[in-house]
Each structure stands twice: as structure tokens, then as C-alpha cells.
Amino acid sequence: MLITILGPDGTGKTTLAKQLSKDISNLDYIYFGNNIENRKYKFFSSFLNAQKSGKLNTLLKYFFIFINDFYYYNLAKKKNVISDRCPIDKYISTIIKEDKYRNLFHKFTLKLFPNPSFVILLEGDSEIIFRRKEEISISIIDKYMLLYRQYLAENNVDFYSIDTSVNGIEETLKIAKLEIQKRYDK
């Protein structure tokens, strides 16, 4: 089972995913985001951590990350995994950034990756979320929340939304555990 935490920056994805992996037995944590320090690579780790520049190296980097992501997605068929972000997030990001070439790449990769078994969507008041990190604008936070919901609904992905601008981390954790347990019991 692959459980994914999605939401704009500042909603608490990493904190929640890591805590859930500690609190729920047999739930392994994986990070699918762009922060290289947080990523685990099964293959090509020395190349990917070297951060080489140039078009060929960038192309190789995308290909090698794809192979690693594919490995961890397949791992979720054998064991329970909770991910901080996933390829859906990368696809949504390319829409927001209007990056048509990366959008095509991520649209293609989404066809190769199965949707997560369950998504916990973290959202809330965009002004409160913005003040937590001040990394992306309020309007971009709103776009992310809208596009996540649209994608999940259009692709019939089982998801539950938690408002982290109202619920603190402890309450968010309780809600998430309850929703995960409902799906474990199926």
C-alpha cells in the first residue's frame, strides 16, 4: 500500500509523513520531492548526489531519479510505504510553473506510475500556510490546493483532506492515523 502526503509548502507534509512512519508499524517513509538531502536512492546515488551540471547530466539525472522512484513505487506493492510527495506533485508543479517540457515528461511518467492507494491532502487557509515558510506566494498556494483536488477527483484517487491551518500537528496526526487505519482494515 502506498500512502502519499500532498499539499503546498508549509502544510506539514514531511513532519506528518515522518511521524506516521514512526507511529505506525510496518510503514516505511520515502521522500519523492526535489530536496536532494532528503532523498534515498537505491541506484546511481553517487551520480545523483554529485549534482553535475550540463544538459546531458540533467537528462541523466531525470532518468536516474525516474528509475529510483519506479523502484520505490514497486516496493509499495510488497510493503506499506508512506511518501512525502509523489509524481503527482511534480506534475502539478509543472502546471503552476508553466514549464511545458517538464510537464510533458511528468505527464508521461504519471502514466507509468500507479496512483497512490490513498492520499492525505494537507491544505487550509493560504495566508496562514504562507506565514509558516514564506517560500511560495499565497496565490500559488491556492493554485496548488485547487490543482491537487482536481487531479485527485479526476483520477478517482482515494483521498482525505486535513486543514492544517485549523488543526495543529497532534490533531492532524490523530486524524491521519484514523484515516489510514480505516484503509488498513479493508
PDB file of C-alpha atoms in Angstrom:
ATOM      1  CA  MET A   1       0.000   0.000   0.000  1.00  0.00           C
ATOM      2  CA  LEU A   2       1.320   3.439  -0.931  1.00  0.00           C
ATOM      3  CA  ILE A   3       0.041   6.305   1.184  1.00  0.00           C
ATOM      4  CA  THR A   4       1.086   9.752  -0.035  1.00  0.00           C
ATOM      5  CA  ILE A   5       1.063  13.104   1.735  1.00  0.00           C
ATOM      6  CA  LEU A   6       0.403  16.014  -0.640  1.00  0.00           C
ATOM      7  CA  GLY A   7      -0.011  19.731  -0.012  1.00  0.00           C
ATOM      8  CA  PRO A   8       1.635  23.077  -0.662  1.00  0.00           C
ATOM      9  CA  ASP A   9       4.862  24.019   1.101  1.00  0.00           C
ATOM     10  CA  GLY A  10       4.199  24.871   4.731  1.00  0.00           C
ATOM     11  CA  THR A  11       1.339  22.443   5.356  1.00  0.00           C
ATOM     12  CA  GLY A  12       3.474  19.952   7.304  1.00  0.00           C
ATOM     13  CA  LYS A  13       3.922  17.088   4.815  1.00  0.00           C
ATOM     14  CA  THR A  14       7.387  15.994   5.910  1.00  0.00           C
ATOM     15  CA  THR A  15       6.636  16.300   9.627  1.00  0.00           C
ATOM     16  CA  LEU A  16       3.430  14.275   9.264  1.00  0.00           C
ATOM     17  CA  ALA A  17       4.874  11.577   6.980  1.00  0.00           C
ATOM     18  CA  LYS A  18       7.923  11.000   9.193  1.00  0.00           C
ATOM     19  CA  GLN A  19       5.831  10.865  12.367  1.00  0.00           C
ATOM     20  CA  LEU A  20       3.322   8.452  10.840  1.00  0.00           C
ATOM     21  CA  SER A  21       6.157   6.146   9.768  1.00  0.00           C
ATOM     22  CA  LYS A  22       7.395   6.128  13.379  1.00  0.00           C
ATOM     23  CA  ASP A  23       3.953   5.639  14.945  1.00  0.00           C
ATOM     24  CA  ILE A  24       2.509   3.008  12.602  1.00  0.00           C
ATOM     25  CA  SER A  25       4.312  -0.320  12.479  1.00  0.00           C
ATOM     26  CA  ASN A  26       5.413  -1.634   9.091  1.00  0.00           C
ATOM     27  CA  LEU A  27       5.074   1.761   7.412  1.00  0.00           C
ATOM     28  CA  ASP A  28       8.290   2.859   5.694  1.00  0.00           C
ATOM     29  CA  TYR A  29       8.972   6.524   4.887  1.00  0.00           C
ATOM     30  CA  ILE A  30      10.142   7.710   1.460  1.00  0.00           C
ATOM     31  CA  TYR A  31      10.598  11.229   0.124  1.00  0.00           C
ATOM     32  CA  PHE A  32       9.762  11.902  -3.551  1.00  0.00           C
ATOM     33  CA  GLY A  33      10.411  15.647  -3.531  1.00  0.00           C
ATOM     34  CA  ASN A  34      13.175  17.765  -5.037  1.00  0.00           C
ATOM     35  CA  ASN A  35      15.271  18.265  -1.888  1.00  0.00           C
ATOM     36  CA  ILE A  36      18.271  16.044  -2.646  1.00  0.00           C
ATOM     37  CA  GLU A  37      19.335  15.803   1.018  1.00  0.00           C
ATOM     38  CA  ASN A  38      16.023  14.144   1.950  1.00  0.00           C
ATOM     39  CA  ARG A  39      16.009  11.621  -0.895  1.00  0.00           C
ATOM     40  CA  LYS A  40      17.053   7.972  -0.739  1.00  0.00           C
ATOM     41  CA  TYR A  41      18.424   6.459  -3.914  1.00  0.00           C
ATOM     42  CA  LYS A  42      18.650   2.721  -4.482  1.00  0.00           C
ATOM     43  CA  PHE A  43      20.514   3.178  -7.763  1.00  0.00           C
ATOM     44  CA  PHE A  44      23.000   5.761  -9.126  1.00  0.00           C
ATOM     45  CA  SER A  45      23.266   7.571  -5.780  1.00  0.00           C
ATOM     46  CA  SER A  46      26.837   8.764  -6.308  1.00  0.00           C
ATOM     47  CA  PHE A  47      25.928  10.370  -9.644  1.00  0.00           C
ATOM     48  CA  LEU A  48      22.720  11.931  -8.301  1.00  0.00           C
ATOM     49  CA  ASN A  49      24.371  13.313  -5.178  1.00  0.00           C
ATOM     50  CA  ALA A  50      27.245  14.807  -7.237  1.00  0.00           C
ATOM     51  CA  GLN A  51      24.856  17.416  -8.726  1.00  0.00           C
ATOM     52  CA  LYS A  52      26.679  17.684 -12.048  1.00  0.00           C
ATOM     53  CA  SER A  53      25.597  20.456 -14.402  1.00  0.00           C
ATOM     54  CA  GLY A  54      25.014  20.429 -18.157  1.00  0.00           C
ATOM     55  CA  LYS A  55      22.159  19.277 -20.389  1.00  0.00           C
ATOM     56  CA  LEU A  56      23.290  15.652 -20.657  1.00  0.00           C
ATOM     57  CA  ASN A  57      23.790  15.385 -16.892  1.00  0.00           C
ATOM     58  CA  THR A  58      20.370  16.953 -16.307  1.00  0.00           C
ATOM     59  CA  LEU A  59      18.768  14.440 -18.671  1.00  0.00           C
ATOM     60  CA  LEU A  60      20.594  11.580 -16.946  1.00  0.00           C
ATOM     61  CA  LYS A  61      19.560  12.939 -13.549  1.00  0.00           C
ATOM     62  CA  TYR A  62      15.869  12.881 -14.540  1.00  0.00           C
ATOM     63  CA  PHE A  63      16.196   9.383 -15.951  1.00  0.00           C
ATOM     64  CA  PHE A  64      18.017   8.042 -12.869  1.00  0.00           C
ATOM     65  CA  ILE A  65      15.525   9.675 -10.483  1.00  0.00           C
ATOM     66  CA  PHE A  66      12.723   8.106 -12.512  1.00  0.00           C
ATOM     67  CA  ILE A  67      14.338   4.664 -12.106  1.00  0.00           C
ATOM     68  CA  ASN A  68      14.675   5.179  -8.334  1.00  0.00           C
ATOM     69  CA  ASP A  69      11.095   6.436  -7.981  1.00  0.00           C
ATOM     70  CA  PHE A  70       9.868   3.467 -10.002  1.00  0.00           C
ATOM     71  CA  TYR A  71      11.771   1.122  -7.683  1.00  0.00           C
ATOM     72  CA  TYR A  72      10.157   2.613  -4.559  1.00  0.00           C
ATOM     73  CA  TYR A  73       6.710   2.605  -6.158  1.00  0.00           C
ATOM     74  CA  ASN A  74       7.091  -1.105  -6.880  1.00  0.00           C
ATOM     75  CA  LEU A  75       8.330  -1.645  -3.339  1.00  0.00           C
ATOM     76  CA  ALA A  76       4.945  -0.342  -2.155  1.00  0.00           C
ATOM     77  CA  LYS A  77       3.325  -3.374  -3.815  1.00  0.00           C
ATOM     78  CA  LYS A  78       5.138  -5.621  -1.321  1.00  0.00           C
ATOM     79  CA  LYS A  79       5.083  -3.477   1.831  1.00  0.00           C
ATOM     80  CA  ASN A  80       3.412  -0.405   3.274  1.00  0.00           C
ATOM     81  CA  VAL A  81       5.075   2.866   2.332  1.00  0.00           C
ATOM     82  CA  ILE A  82       4.244   6.456   3.211  1.00  0.00           C
ATOM     83  CA  SER A  83       5.622   9.063   0.846  1.00  0.00           C
ATOM     84  CA  ASP A  84       6.228  12.736   1.280  1.00  0.00           C
ATOM     85  CA  ARG A  85       5.148  13.933  -2.173  1.00  0.00           C
ATOM     86  CA  CYS A  86       4.942  11.768  -5.305  1.00  0.00           C
ATOM     87  CA  PRO A  87       4.969  12.142  -9.106  1.00  0.00           C
ATOM     88  CA  ILE A  88       1.544  13.830  -8.917  1.00  0.00           C
ATOM     89  CA  ASP A  89       3.231  16.681  -7.078  1.00  0.00           C
ATOM     90  CA  LYS A  90       5.891  17.080  -9.767  1.00  0.00           C
ATOM     91  CA  TYR A  91       3.229  17.142 -12.467  1.00  0.00           C
ATOM     92  CA  ILE A  92       1.154  19.792 -10.644  1.00  0.00           C
ATOM     93  CA  SER A  93       4.292  21.871 -10.110  1.00  0.00           C
ATOM     94  CA  THR A  94       4.993  21.978 -13.862  1.00  0.00           C
ATOM     95  CA  ILE A  95       1.455  23.259 -14.496  1.00  0.00           C
ATOM     96  CA  ILE A  96       1.923  26.058 -11.969  1.00  0.00           C
ATOM     97  CA  LYS A  97       5.369  26.969 -13.294  1.00  0.00           C
ATOM     98  CA  GLU A  98       4.123  26.710 -16.899  1.00  0.00           C
ATOM     99  CA  ASP A  99       7.094  24.508 -17.756  1.00  0.00           C
ATOM    100  CA  LYS A 100       5.790  22.690 -20.834  1.00  0.00           C
ATOM    101  CA  TYR A 101       8.766  20.355 -21.392  1.00  0.00           C
ATOM    102  CA  ARG A 102       8.918  19.090 -17.828  1.00  0.00           C
ATOM    103  CA  ASN A 103       5.127  18.934 -17.858  1.00  0.00           C
ATOM    104  CA  LEU A 104       5.240  16.535 -20.803  1.00  0.00           C
ATOM    105  CA  PHE A 105       7.872  14.425 -19.060  1.00  0.00           C
ATOM    106  CA  HIS A 106       5.881  14.245 -15.809  1.00  0.00           C
ATOM    107  CA  LYS A 107       2.606  13.629 -17.635  1.00  0.00           C
ATOM    108  CA  PHE A 108       4.315  10.669 -19.342  1.00  0.00           C
ATOM    109  CA  THR A 109       5.763   9.319 -16.079  1.00  0.00           C
ATOM    110  CA  LEU A 110       2.356   9.537 -14.388  1.00  0.00           C
ATOM    111  CA  LYS A 111       1.093   7.037 -16.946  1.00  0.00           C
ATOM    112  CA  LEU A 112       3.803   4.595 -15.840  1.00  0.00           C
ATOM    113  CA  PHE A 113       3.281   5.025 -12.086  1.00  0.00           C
ATOM    114  CA  PRO A 114       0.110   3.796 -10.436  1.00  0.00           C
ATOM    115  CA  ASN A 115      -1.779   6.326  -8.372  1.00  0.00           C
ATOM    116  CA  PRO A 116      -1.181   6.069  -4.628  1.00  0.00           C
ATOM    117  CA  SER A 117      -3.545   3.777  -2.724  1.00  0.00           C
ATOM    118  CA  PHE A 118      -4.508   6.710  -0.512  1.00  0.00           C
ATOM    119  CA  VAL A 119      -3.602  10.401  -0.352  1.00  0.00           C
ATOM    120  CA  ILE A 120      -3.714  12.634   2.686  1.00  0.00           C
ATOM    121  CA  LEU A 121      -4.130  16.132   1.279  1.00  0.00           C
ATOM    122  CA  LEU A 122      -2.910  18.853   3.628  1.00  0.00           C
ATOM    123  CA  GLU A 123      -4.417  22.254   2.961  1.00  0.00           C
ATOM    124  CA  GLY A 124      -6.036  25.191   4.717  1.00  0.00           C
ATOM    125  CA  ASP A 125      -6.038  28.967   4.892  1.00  0.00           C
ATOM    126  CA  SER A 126      -3.386  30.036   2.380  1.00  0.00           C
ATOM    127  CA  GLU A 127      -2.365  33.128   4.388  1.00  0.00           C
ATOM    128  CA  ILE A 128      -1.625  31.022   7.476  1.00  0.00           C
ATOM    129  CA  ILE A 129       0.239  28.447   5.375  1.00  0.00           C
ATOM    130  CA  PHE A 130       2.243  31.211   3.682  1.00  0.00           C
ATOM    131  CA  ARG A 131       3.398  32.650   7.018  1.00  0.00           C
ATOM    132  CA  ARG A 132       4.858  29.297   8.079  1.00  0.00           C
ATOM    133  CA  LYS A 133       7.608  29.266   5.448  1.00  0.00           C
ATOM    134  CA  GLU A 134       7.108  32.238   3.142  1.00  0.00           C
ATOM    135  CA  GLU A 135       8.536  30.178   0.261  1.00  0.00           C
ATOM    136  CA  ILE A 136       5.702  30.426  -2.232  1.00  0.00           C
ATOM    137  CA  SER A 137       3.074  33.139  -2.633  1.00  0.00           C
ATOM    138  CA  ILE A 138      -0.493  32.938  -1.357  1.00  0.00           C
ATOM    139  CA  SER A 139      -1.839  32.755  -4.905  1.00  0.00           C
ATOM    140  CA  ILE A 140       0.495  29.842  -5.724  1.00  0.00           C
ATOM    141  CA  ILE A 141      -0.601  28.045  -2.538  1.00  0.00           C
ATOM    142  CA  ASP A 142      -4.219  28.472  -3.676  1.00  0.00           C
ATOM    143  CA  LYS A 143      -3.342  27.099  -7.141  1.00  0.00           C
ATOM    144  CA  TYR A 144      -1.657  24.049  -5.630  1.00  0.00           C
ATOM    145  CA  MET A 145      -4.666  23.271  -3.433  1.00  0.00           C
ATOM    146  CA  LEU A 146      -7.080  23.642  -6.369  1.00  0.00           C
ATOM    147  CA  LEU A 147      -4.972  21.551  -8.768  1.00  0.00           C
ATOM    148  CA  TYR A 148      -4.369  18.764  -6.220  1.00  0.00           C
ATOM    149  CA  ARG A 149      -8.109  18.452  -5.621  1.00  0.00           C
ATOM    150  CA  GLN A 150      -8.853  18.493  -9.350  1.00  0.00           C
ATOM    151  CA  TYR A 151      -6.258  15.844 -10.140  1.00  0.00           C
ATOM    152  CA  LEU A 152      -7.329  13.546  -7.305  1.00  0.00           C
ATOM    153  CA  ALA A 153     -11.023  13.841  -8.210  1.00  0.00           C
ATOM    154  CA  GLU A 154     -10.498  13.432 -11.970  1.00  0.00           C
ATOM    155  CA  ASN A 155      -8.340  10.334 -11.417  1.00  0.00           C
ATOM    156  CA  ASN A 156     -10.573   8.762  -8.749  1.00  0.00           C
ATOM    157  CA  VAL A 157      -7.802   8.717  -6.153  1.00  0.00           C
ATOM    158  CA  ASP A 158      -8.940   7.923  -2.617  1.00  0.00           C
ATOM    159  CA  PHE A 159      -8.015  10.971  -0.532  1.00  0.00           C
ATOM    160  CA  TYR A 160      -8.825  12.703   2.709  1.00  0.00           C
ATOM    161  CA  SER A 161      -8.235  16.412   3.254  1.00  0.00           C
ATOM    162  CA  ILE A 162      -6.963  17.821   6.551  1.00  0.00           C
ATOM    163  CA  ASP A 163      -6.959  21.561   7.236  1.00  0.00           C
ATOM    164  CA  THR A 164      -3.596  22.185   8.911  1.00  0.00           C
ATOM    165  CA  SER A 165      -4.342  25.870   9.396  1.00  0.00           C
ATOM    166  CA  VAL A 166      -7.023  24.847  11.907  1.00  0.00           C
ATOM    167  CA  ASN A 167      -5.572  21.578  13.212  1.00  0.00           C
ATOM    168  CA  GLY A 168      -2.172  21.515  14.884  1.00  0.00           C
ATOM    169  CA  ILE A 169       0.304  18.706  14.274  1.00  0.00           C
ATOM    170  CA  GLU A 170      -1.076  16.490  17.072  1.00  0.00           C
ATOM    171  CA  GLU A 171      -4.664  16.766  15.831  1.00  0.00           C
ATOM    172  CA  THR A 172      -3.550  16.320  12.202  1.00  0.00           C
ATOM    173  CA  LEU A 173      -1.601  13.225  13.266  1.00  0.00           C
ATOM    174  CA  LYS A 174      -4.660  11.759  15.041  1.00  0.00           C
ATOM    175  CA  ILE A 175      -6.909  12.380  12.031  1.00  0.00           C
ATOM    176  CA  ALA A 176      -4.355  10.915   9.611  1.00  0.00           C
ATOM    177  CA  LYS A 177      -3.845   7.790  11.754  1.00  0.00           C
ATOM    178  CA  LEU A 178      -7.600   7.234  11.911  1.00  0.00           C
ATOM    179  CA  GLU A 179      -7.993   7.565   8.139  1.00  0.00           C
ATOM    180  CA  ILE A 180      -5.036   5.253   7.473  1.00  0.00           C
ATOM    181  CA  GLN A 181      -6.357   2.677   9.926  1.00  0.00           C
ATOM    182  CA  LYS A 182      -9.715   2.664   8.115  1.00  0.00           C
ATOM    183  CA  ARG A 183      -7.900   1.700   4.921  1.00  0.00           C
ATOM    184  CA  TYR A 184      -5.622  -0.848   6.615  1.00  0.00           C
ATOM    185  CA  ASP A 185      -8.697  -2.635   7.948  1.00  0.00           C
ATOM    186  CA  LYS A 186     -10.219  -3.075   4.456  1.00  0.00           C
TER     187      LYS A 186
END
